[in-house]
Coordinates of N, CA and C in Angstrom, one line a residue:
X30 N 8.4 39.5 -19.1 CA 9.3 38.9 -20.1 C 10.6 38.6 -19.4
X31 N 10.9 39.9 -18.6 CA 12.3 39.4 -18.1 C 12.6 38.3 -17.0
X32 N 11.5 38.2 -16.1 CA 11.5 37.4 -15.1 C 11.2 35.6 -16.1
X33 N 10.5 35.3 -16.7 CA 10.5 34.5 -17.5 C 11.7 33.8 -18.0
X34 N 12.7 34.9 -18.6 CA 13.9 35.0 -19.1 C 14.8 34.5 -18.3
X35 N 14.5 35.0 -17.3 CA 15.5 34.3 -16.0 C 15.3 33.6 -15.0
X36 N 14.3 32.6 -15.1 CA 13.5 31.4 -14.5 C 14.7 30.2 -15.2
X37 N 15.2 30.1 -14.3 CA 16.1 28.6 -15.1 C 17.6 29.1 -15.3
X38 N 18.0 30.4 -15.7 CA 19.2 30.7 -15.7 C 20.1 29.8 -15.0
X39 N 20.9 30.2 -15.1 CA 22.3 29.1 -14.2 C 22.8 30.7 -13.2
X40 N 22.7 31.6 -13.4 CA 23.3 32.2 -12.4 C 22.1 33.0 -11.6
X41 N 21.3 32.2 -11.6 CA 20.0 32.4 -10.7 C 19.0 31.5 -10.3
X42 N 19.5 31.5 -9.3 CA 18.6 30.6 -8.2 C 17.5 30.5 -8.0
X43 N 16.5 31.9 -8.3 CA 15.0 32.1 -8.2 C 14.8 33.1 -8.5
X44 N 13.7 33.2 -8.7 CA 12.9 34.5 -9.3 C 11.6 34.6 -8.8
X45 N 11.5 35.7 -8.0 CA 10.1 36.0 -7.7 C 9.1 36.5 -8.1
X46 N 8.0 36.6 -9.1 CA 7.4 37.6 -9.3 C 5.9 36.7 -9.6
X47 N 5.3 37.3 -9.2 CA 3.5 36.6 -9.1 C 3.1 36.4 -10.2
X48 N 3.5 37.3 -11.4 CA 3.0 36.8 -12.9 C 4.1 35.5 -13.4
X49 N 4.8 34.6 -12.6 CA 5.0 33.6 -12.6 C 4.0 32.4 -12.1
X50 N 3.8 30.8 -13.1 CA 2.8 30.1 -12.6 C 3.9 29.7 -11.0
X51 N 4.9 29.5 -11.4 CA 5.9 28.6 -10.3 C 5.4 29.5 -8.8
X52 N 5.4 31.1 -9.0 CA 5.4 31.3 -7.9 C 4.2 31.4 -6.8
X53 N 4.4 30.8 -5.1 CA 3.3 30.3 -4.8 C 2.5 31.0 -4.5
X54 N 2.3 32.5 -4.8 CA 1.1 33.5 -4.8 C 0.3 33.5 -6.1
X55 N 0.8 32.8 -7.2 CA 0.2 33.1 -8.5 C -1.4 32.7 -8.5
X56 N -1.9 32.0 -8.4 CA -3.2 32.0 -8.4 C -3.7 33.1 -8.0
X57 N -4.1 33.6 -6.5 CA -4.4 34.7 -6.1 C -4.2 35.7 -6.4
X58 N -2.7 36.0 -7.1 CA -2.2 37.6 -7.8 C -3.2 37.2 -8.9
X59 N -3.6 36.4 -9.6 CA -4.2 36.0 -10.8 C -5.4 36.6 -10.8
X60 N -6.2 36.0 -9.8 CA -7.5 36.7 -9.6 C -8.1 38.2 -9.0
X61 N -6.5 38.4 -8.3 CA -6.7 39.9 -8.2 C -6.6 41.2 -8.5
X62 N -5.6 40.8 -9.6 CA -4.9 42.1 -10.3 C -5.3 41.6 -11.2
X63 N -5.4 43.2 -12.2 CA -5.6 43.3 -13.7 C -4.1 42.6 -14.4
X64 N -2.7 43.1 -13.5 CA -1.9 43.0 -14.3 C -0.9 42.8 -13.2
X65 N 0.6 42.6 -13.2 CA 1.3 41.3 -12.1 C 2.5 42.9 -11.3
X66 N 2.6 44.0 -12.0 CA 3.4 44.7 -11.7 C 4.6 44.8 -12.3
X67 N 5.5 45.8 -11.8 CA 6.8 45.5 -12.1 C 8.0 45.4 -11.2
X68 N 7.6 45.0 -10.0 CA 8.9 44.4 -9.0 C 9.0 42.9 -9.4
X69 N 10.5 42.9 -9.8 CA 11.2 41.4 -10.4 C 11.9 41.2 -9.0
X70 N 12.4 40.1 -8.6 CA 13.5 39.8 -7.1 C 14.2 38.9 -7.5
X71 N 15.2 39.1 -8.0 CA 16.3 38.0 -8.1 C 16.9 37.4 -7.2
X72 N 17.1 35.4 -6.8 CA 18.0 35.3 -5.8 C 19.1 34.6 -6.6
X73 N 20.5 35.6 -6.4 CA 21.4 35.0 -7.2 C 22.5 33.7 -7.1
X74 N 23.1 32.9 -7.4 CA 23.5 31.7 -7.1 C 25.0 32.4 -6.5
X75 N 25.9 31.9 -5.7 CA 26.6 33.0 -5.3 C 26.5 34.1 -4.4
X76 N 24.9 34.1 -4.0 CA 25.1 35.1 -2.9 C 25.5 36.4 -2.6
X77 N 25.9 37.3 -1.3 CA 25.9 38.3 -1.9 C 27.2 38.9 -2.6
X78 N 28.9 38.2 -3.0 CA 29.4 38.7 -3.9 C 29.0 38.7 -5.1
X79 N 27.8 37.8 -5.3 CA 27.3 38.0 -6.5 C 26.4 38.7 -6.9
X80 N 25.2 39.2 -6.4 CA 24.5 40.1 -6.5 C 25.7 41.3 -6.3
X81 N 26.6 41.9 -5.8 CA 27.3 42.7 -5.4 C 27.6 43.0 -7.0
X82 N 28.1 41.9 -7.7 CA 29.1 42.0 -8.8 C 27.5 42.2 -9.6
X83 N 26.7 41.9 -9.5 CA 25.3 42.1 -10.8 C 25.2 43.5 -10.7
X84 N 25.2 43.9 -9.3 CA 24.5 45.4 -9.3 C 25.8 46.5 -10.1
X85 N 27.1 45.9 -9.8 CA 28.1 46.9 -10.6 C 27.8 47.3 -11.8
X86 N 27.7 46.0 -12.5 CA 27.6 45.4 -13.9 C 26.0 46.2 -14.8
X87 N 25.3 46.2 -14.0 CA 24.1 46.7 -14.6 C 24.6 48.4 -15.4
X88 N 23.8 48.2 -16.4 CA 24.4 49.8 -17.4 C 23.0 50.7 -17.3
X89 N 21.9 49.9 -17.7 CA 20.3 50.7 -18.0 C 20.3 50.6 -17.2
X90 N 19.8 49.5 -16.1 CA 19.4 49.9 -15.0 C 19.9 50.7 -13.6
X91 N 19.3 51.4 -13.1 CA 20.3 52.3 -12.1 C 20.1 51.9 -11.0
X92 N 21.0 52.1 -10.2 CA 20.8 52.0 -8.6 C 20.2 53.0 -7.9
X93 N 19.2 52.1 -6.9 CA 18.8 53.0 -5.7 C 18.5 52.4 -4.4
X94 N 18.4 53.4 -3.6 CA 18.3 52.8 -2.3 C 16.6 52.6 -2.1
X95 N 15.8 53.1 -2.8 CA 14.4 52.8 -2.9 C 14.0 52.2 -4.0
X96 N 12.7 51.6 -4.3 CA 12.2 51.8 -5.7 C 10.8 52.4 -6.0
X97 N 10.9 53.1 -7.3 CA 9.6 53.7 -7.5 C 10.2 54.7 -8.6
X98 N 9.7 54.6 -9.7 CA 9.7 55.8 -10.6 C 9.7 55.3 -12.0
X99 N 9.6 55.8 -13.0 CA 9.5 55.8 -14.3 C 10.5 54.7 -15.4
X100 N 11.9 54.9 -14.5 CA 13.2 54.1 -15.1 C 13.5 52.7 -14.5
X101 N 14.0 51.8 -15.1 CA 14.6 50.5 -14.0 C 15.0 51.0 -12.8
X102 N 14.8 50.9 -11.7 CA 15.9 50.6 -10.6 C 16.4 48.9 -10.1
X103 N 17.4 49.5 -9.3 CA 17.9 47.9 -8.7 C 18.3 48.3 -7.2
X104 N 18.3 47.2 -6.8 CA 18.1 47.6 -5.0 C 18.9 46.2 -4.2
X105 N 19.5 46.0 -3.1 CA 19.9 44.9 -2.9 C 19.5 45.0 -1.7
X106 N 18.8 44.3 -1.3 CA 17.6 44.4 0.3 C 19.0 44.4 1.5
X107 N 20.3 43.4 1.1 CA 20.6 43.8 2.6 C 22.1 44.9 3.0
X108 N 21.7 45.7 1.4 CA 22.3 46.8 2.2 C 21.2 48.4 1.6
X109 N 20.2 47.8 1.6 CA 19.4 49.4 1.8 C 18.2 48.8 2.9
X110 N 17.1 48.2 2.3 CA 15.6 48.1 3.6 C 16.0 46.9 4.3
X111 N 17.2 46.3 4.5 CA 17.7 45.3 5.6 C 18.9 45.5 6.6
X112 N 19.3 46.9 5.5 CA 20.7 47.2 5.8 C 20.8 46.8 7.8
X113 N 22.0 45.7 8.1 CA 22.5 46.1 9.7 C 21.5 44.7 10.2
X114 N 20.6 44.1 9.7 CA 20.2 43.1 10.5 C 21.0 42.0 10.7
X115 N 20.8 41.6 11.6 CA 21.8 40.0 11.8 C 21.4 38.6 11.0
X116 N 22.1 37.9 10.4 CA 21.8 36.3 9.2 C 20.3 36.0 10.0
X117 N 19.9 36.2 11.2 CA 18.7 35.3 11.6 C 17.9 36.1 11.7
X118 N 18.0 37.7 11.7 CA 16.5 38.6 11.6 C 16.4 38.2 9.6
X119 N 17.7 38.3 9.2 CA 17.3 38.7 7.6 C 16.8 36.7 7.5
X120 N 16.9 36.2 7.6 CA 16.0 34.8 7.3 C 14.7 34.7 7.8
X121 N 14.8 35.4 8.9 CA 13.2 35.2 9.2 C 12.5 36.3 8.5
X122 N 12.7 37.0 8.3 CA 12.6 38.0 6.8 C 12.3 37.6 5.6
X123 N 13.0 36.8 5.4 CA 13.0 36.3 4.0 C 13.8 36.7 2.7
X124 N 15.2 37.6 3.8 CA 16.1 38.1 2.5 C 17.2 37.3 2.4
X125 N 17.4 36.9 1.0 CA 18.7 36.0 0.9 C 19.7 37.3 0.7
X126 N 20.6 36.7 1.1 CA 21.8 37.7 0.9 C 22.7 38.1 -0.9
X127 N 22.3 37.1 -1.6 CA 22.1 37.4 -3.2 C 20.8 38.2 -3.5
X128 N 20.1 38.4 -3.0 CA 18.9 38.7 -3.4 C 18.9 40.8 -4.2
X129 N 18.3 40.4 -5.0 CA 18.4 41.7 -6.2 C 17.1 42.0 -6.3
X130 N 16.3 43.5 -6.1 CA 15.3 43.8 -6.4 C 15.2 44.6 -7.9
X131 N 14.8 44.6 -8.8 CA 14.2 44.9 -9.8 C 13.0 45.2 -9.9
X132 N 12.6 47.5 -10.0 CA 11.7 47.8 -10.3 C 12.1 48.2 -11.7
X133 N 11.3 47.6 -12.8 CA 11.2 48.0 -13.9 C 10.8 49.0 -14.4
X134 N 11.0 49.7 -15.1 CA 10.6 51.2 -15.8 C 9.8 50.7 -17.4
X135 N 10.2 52.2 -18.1 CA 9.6 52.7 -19.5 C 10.3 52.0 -20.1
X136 N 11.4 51.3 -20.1 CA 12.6 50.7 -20.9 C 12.3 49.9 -21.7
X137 N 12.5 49.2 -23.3 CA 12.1 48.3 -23.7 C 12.6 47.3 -23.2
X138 N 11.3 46.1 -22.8 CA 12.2 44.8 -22.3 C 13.1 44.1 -23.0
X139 N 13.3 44.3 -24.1 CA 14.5 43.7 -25.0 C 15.8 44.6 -24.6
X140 N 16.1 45.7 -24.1 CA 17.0 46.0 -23.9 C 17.6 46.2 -22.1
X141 N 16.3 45.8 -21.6 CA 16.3 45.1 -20.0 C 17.0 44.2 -19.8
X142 N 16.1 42.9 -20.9 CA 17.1 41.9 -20.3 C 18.7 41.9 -21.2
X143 N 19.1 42.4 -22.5 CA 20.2 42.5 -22.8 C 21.3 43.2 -21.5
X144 N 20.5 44.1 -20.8 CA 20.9 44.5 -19.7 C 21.1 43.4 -18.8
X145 N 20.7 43.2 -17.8 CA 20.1 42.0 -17.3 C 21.2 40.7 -17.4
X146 N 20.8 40.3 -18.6 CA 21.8 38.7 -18.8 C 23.1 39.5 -19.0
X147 N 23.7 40.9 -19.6 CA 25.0 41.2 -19.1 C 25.7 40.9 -17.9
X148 N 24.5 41.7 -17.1 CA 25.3 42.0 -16.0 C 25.5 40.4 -14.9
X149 N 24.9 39.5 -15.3 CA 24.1 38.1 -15.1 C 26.2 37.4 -15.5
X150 N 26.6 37.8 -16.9 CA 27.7 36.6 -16.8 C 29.0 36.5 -16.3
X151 N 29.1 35.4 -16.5 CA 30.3 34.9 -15.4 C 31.6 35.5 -15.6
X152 N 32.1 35.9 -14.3 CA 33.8 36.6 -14.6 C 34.4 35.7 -15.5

């Protein structure tokens, strides 16, 4: 629901998640999973002071340097699993420098994305 939700936003550039038709793994996640998971990846328009300013802004969801556990986390690849690489390792990578990981938890997604599109508006 949330990735859905934020397919088109104005203060997001993309959204990755395979239970998307847009995204170019969806066929295959289709045929191979029961169900699409719950890592969302946000690439935010703005880059990374804006992802910087999302991750502040988030209230439910918590920060971590990993993801994995029962609650939302949020993660910003290039300062925890990219942290220190140089613009041309993180491109060949594939990490934009807005880029926001979202592992979703137990949380109702109605109060995800009220989380979510908060932390999402414009100064």
């Amino acid at each position: 629901a949330l990735a859905r939700r934020l397919e088109g936003h104005a203060g997001v550039r993309g959204v990755l998640y395979p239970g998307l038709p847009s995204h170019p793994g969806h066929d295959v996640a289709r045929r191979q999973m029961s169900a699409f998971g719950g890592v969302v990846t946000l690439v935010l328009a703005g880059g990374l002071p804006a992802a910087e300013r999302f991750y502040d802004r988030l209230r439910l969801v918590a920060r971590a340097a990993s993801l994995g556990g029962v609650e939302s986390l949020a993660s910003l690849p290039v300062h925890t699993s990219h942290y220190g690489l140089p613009e041309d390792k993180l491109r060949e990578a594939g990490i934009d420098p807005g880029m926001v990981r979202l592992s979703l938890g137990v949380e109702d997604a109605s109060d995800l994305i009220a989380d979510v599109e908060r932390a999402l508006e414009a100064d």
